[in-house]
Short mmCIF file of N, CA and C in Angstrom, two decimals:
data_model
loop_
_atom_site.label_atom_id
_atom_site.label_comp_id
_atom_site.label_asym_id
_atom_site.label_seq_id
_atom_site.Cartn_x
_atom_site.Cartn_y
_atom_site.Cartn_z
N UNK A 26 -1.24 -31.86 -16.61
CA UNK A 26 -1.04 -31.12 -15.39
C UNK A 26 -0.34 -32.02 -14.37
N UNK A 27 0.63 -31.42 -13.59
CA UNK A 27 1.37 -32.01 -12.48
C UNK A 27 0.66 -31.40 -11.50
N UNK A 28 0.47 -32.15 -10.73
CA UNK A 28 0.09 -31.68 -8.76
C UNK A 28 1.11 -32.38 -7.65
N UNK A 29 1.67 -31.43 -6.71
CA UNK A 29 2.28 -31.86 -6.03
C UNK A 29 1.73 -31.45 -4.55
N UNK A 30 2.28 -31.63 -4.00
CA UNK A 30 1.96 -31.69 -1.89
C UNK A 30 3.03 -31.10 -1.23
N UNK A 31 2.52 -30.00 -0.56
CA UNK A 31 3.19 -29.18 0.44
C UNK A 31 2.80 -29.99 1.81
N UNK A 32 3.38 -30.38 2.25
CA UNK A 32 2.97 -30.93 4.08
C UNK A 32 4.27 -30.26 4.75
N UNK A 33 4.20 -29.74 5.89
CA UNK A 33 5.06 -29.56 7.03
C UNK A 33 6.01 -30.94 7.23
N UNK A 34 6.99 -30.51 7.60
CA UNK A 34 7.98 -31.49 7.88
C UNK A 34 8.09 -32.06 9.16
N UNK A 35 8.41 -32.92 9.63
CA UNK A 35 8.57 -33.28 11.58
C UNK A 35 8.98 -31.84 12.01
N UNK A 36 8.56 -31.28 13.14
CA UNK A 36 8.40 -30.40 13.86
C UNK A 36 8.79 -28.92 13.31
N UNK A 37 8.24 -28.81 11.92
CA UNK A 37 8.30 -27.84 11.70
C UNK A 37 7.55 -26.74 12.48
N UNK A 38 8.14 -25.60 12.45
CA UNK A 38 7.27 -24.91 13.42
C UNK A 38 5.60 -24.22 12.67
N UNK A 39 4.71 -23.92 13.07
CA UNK A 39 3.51 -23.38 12.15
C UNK A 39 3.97 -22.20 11.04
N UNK A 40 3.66 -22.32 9.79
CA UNK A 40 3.69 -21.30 9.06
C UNK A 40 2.39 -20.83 9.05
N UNK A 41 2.47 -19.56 8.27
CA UNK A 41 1.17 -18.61 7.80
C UNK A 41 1.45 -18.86 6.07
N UNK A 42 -0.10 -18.80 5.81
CA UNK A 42 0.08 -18.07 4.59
C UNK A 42 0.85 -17.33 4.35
N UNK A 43 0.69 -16.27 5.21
CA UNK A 43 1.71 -14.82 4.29
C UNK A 43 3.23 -15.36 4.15
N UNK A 44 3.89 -16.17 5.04
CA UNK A 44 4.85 -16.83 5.09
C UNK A 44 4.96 -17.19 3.63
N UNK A 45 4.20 -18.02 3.48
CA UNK A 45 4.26 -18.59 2.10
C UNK A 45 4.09 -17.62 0.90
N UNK A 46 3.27 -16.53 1.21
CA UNK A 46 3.49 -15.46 -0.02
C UNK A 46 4.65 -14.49 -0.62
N UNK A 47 5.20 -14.56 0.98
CA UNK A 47 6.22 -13.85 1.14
C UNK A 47 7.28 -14.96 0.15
N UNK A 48 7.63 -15.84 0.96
CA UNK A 48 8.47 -16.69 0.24
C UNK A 48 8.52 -16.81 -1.44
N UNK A 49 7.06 -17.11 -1.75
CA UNK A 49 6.78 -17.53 -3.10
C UNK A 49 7.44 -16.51 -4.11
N UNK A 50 6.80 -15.10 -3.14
CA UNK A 50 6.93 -13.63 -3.91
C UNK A 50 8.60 -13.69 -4.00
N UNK A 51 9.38 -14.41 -3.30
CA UNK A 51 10.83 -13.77 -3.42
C UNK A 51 11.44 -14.49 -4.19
N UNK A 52 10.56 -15.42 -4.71
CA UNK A 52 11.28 -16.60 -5.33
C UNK A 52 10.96 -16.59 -7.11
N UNK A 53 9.48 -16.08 -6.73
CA UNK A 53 9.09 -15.52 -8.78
C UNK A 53 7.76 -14.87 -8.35
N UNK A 54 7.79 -13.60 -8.04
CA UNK A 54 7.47 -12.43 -7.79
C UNK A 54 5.63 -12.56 -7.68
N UNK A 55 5.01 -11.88 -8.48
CA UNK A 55 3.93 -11.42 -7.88
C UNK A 55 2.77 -13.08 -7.60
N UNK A 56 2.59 -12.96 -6.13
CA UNK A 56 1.21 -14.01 -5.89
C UNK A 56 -0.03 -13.01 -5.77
N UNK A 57 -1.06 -14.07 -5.98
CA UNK A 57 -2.40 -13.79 -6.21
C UNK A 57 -3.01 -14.51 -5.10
N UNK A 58 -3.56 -13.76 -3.95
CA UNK A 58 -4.50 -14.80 -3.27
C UNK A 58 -5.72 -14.81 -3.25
N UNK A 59 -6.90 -15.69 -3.68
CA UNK A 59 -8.00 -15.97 -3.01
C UNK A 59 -9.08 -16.40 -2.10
N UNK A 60 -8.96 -16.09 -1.54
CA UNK A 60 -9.96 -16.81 0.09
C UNK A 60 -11.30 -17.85 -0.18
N UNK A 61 -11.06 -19.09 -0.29
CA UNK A 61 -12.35 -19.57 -1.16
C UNK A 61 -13.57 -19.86 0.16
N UNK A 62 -12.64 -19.77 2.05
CA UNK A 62 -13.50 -19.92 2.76
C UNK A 62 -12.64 -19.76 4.25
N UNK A 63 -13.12 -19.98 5.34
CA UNK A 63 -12.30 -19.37 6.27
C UNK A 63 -11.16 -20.84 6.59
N UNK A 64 -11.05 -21.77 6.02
CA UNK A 64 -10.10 -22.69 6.09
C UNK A 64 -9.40 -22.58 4.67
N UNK A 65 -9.45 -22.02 3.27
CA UNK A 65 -9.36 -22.82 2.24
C UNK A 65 -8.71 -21.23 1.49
N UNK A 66 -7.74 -21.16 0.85
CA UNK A 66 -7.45 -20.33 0.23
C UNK A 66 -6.72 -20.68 -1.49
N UNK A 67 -6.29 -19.81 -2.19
CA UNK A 67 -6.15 -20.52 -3.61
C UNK A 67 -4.47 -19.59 -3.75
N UNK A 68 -3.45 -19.98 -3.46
CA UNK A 68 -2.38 -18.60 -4.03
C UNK A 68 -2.56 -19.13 -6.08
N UNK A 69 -2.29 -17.96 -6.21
CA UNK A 69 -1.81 -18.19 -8.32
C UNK A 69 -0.51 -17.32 -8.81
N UNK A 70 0.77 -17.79 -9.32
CA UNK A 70 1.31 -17.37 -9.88
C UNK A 70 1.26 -16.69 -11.09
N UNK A 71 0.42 -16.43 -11.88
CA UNK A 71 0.21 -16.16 -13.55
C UNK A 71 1.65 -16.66 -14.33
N UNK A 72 2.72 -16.20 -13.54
CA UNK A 72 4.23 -16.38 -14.83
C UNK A 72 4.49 -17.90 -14.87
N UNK A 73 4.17 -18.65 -13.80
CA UNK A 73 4.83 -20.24 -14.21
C UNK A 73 3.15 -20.98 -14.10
N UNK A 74 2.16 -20.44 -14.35
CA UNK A 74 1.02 -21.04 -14.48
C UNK A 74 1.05 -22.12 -13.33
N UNK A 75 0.76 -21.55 -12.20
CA UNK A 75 1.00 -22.70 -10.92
C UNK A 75 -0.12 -21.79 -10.11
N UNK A 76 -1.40 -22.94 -9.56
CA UNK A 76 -2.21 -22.43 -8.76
C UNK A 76 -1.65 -23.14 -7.68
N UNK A 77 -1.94 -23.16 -5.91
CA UNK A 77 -1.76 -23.88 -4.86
C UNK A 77 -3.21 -23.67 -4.42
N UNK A 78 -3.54 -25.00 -3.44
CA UNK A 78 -5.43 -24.98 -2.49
C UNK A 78 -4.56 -24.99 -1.44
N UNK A 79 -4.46 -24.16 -0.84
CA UNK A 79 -4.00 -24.21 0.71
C UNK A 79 -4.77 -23.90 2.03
N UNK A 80 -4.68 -25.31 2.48
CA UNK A 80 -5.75 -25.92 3.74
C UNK A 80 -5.09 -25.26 4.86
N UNK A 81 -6.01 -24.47 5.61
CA UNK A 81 -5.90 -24.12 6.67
C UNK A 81 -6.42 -24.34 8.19
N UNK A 82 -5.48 -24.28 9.26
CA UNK A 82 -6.12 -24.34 10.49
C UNK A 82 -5.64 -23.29 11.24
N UNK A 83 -6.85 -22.50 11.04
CA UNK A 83 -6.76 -20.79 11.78
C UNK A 83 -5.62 -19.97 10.69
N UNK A 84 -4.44 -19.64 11.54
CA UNK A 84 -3.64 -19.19 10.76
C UNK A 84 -2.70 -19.87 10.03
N UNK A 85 -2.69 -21.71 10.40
CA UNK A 85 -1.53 -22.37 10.27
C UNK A 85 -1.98 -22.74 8.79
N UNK A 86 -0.62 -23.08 7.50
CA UNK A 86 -0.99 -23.87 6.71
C UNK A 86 -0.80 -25.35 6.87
N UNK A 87 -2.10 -26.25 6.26
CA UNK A 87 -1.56 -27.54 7.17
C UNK A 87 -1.07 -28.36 5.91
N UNK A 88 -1.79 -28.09 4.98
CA UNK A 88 -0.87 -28.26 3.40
C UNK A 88 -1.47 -27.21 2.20
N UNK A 89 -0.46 -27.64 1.02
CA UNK A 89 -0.78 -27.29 -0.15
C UNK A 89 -0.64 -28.03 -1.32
N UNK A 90 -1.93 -28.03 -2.01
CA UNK A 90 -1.51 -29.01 -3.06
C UNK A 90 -1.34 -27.83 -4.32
N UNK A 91 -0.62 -27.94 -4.84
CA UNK A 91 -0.41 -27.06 -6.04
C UNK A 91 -0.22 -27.91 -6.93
N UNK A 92 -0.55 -27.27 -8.13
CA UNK A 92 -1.19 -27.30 -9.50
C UNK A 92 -0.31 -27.00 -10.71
N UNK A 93 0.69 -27.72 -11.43
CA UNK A 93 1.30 -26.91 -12.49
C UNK A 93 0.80 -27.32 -13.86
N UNK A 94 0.36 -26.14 -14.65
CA UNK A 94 -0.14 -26.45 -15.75
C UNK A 94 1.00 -26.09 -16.91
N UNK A 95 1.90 -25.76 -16.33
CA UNK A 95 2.96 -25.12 -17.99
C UNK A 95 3.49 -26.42 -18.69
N UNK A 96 3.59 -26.65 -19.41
CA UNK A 96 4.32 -27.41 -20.71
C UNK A 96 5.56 -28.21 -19.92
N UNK A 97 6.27 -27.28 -19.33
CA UNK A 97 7.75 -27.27 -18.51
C UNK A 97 7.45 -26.90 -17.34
N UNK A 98 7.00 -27.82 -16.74
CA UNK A 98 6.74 -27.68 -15.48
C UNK A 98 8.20 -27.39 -14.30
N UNK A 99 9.41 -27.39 -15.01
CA UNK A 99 10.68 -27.68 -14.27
C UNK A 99 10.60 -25.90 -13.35
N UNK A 100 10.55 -24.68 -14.20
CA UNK A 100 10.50 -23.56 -13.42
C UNK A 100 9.59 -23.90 -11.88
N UNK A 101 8.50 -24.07 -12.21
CA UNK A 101 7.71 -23.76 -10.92
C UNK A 101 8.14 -25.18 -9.92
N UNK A 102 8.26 -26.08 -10.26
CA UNK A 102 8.46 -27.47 -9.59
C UNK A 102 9.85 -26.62 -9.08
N UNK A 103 10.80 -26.14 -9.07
CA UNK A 103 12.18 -25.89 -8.33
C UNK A 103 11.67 -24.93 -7.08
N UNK A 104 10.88 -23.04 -7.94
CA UNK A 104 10.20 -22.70 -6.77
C UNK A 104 9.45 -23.01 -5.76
N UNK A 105 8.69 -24.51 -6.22
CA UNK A 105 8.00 -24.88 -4.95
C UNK A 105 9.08 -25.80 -4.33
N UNK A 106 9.72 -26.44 -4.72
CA UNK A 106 10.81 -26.53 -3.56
C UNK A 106 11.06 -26.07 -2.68
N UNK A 107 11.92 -24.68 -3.53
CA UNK A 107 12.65 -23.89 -2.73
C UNK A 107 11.85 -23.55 -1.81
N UNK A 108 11.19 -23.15 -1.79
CA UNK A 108 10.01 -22.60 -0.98
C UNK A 108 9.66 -23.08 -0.02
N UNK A 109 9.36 -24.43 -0.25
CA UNK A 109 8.98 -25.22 0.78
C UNK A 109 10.28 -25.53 1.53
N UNK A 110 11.08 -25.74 1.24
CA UNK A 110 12.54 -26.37 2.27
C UNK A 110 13.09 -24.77 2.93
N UNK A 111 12.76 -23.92 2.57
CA UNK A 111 12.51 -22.25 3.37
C UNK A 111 12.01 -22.72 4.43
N UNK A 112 10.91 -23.49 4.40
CA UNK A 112 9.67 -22.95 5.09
C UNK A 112 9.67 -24.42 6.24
N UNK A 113 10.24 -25.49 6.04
CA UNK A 113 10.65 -26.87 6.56
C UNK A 113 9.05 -27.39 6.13
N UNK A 114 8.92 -27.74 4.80
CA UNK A 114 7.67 -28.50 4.26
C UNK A 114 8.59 -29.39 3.49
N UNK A 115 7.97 -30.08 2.98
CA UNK A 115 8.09 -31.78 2.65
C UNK A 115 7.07 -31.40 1.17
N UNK A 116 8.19 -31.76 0.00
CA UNK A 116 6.90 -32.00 -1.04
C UNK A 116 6.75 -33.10 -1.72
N UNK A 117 6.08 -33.66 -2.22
CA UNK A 117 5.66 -34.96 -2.39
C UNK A 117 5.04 -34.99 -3.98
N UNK A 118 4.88 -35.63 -4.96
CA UNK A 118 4.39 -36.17 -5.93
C UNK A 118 2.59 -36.19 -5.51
N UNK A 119 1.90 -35.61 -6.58
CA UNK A 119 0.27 -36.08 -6.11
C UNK A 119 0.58 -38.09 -6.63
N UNK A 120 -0.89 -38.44 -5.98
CA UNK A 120 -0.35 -40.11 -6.09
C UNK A 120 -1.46 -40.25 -7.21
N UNK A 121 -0.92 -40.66 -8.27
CA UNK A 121 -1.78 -40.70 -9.61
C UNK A 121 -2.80 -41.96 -9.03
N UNK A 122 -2.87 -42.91 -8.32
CA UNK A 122 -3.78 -44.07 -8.04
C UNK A 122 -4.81 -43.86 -7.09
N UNK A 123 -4.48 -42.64 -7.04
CA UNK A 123 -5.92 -42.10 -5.46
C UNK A 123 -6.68 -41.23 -6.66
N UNK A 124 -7.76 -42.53 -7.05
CA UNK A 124 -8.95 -41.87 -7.85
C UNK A 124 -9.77 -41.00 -6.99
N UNK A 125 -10.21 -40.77 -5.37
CA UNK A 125 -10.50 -39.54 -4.77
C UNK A 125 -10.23 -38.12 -5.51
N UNK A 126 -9.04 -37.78 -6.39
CA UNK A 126 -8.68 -36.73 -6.38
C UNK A 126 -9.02 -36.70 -8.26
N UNK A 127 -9.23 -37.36 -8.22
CA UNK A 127 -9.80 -37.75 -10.20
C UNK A 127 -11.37 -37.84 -10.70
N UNK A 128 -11.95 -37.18 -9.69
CA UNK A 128 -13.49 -37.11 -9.91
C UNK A 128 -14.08 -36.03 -11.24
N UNK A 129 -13.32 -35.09 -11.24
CA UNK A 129 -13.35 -34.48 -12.64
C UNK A 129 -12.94 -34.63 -14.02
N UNK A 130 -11.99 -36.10 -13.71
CA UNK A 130 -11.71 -36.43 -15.10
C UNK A 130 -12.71 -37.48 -15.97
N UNK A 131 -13.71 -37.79 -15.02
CA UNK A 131 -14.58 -38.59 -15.75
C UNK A 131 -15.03 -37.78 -17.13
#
């Protein structure tokens, strides 16, 4: 599995979620959202096997880390691009040396 990082860019202006659904949706069609809490939501693609945890403040997203599980990760890694440089986010590589985020692979 690849994980990457959605962060806002220098003065990007606040997005919404729906922003981001909207986007996602235009880019490879149907999202799935789940609300896991009033900060914390889950979008899921089903076609490029790509979940996102997207951290919230109120309405703003303040990141997303998404999740690609396909074989060929190259489809969904371009849409979250695109998506994000839509949206003026910054995506980033997860950092394989921040064992914080590796507590389940024990």
């Amino acid at each position: 599995m690849i994980e990457l990082l959605a962060i806002p860019d220098w003065q990007t202006p606040p997005r919404t979620l729906d922003d981001w659904v909207a986007q996602l949706s235009t880019l490879a069609g149907r999202v799935e959202v789940s609300r896991e809490s009033t900060g914390v939501s889950w979008l899921e693609i089903g076609s490029l096997r790509l979940r996102g945890y997207a951290v919230l403040d109120g309405l703003r997203v303040e990141a997303i880390n998404f999740e690609l599980n396909d074989p060929d990760p190259g489809p969904a890694t371009r849409v979250i691009e695109a998506a994000a440089q839509a949206l003026g986010f910054e995506v980033h590589p997860d950092d394989p040396d921040d064992e914080s985020d590796d507590e389940d692979d024990d």
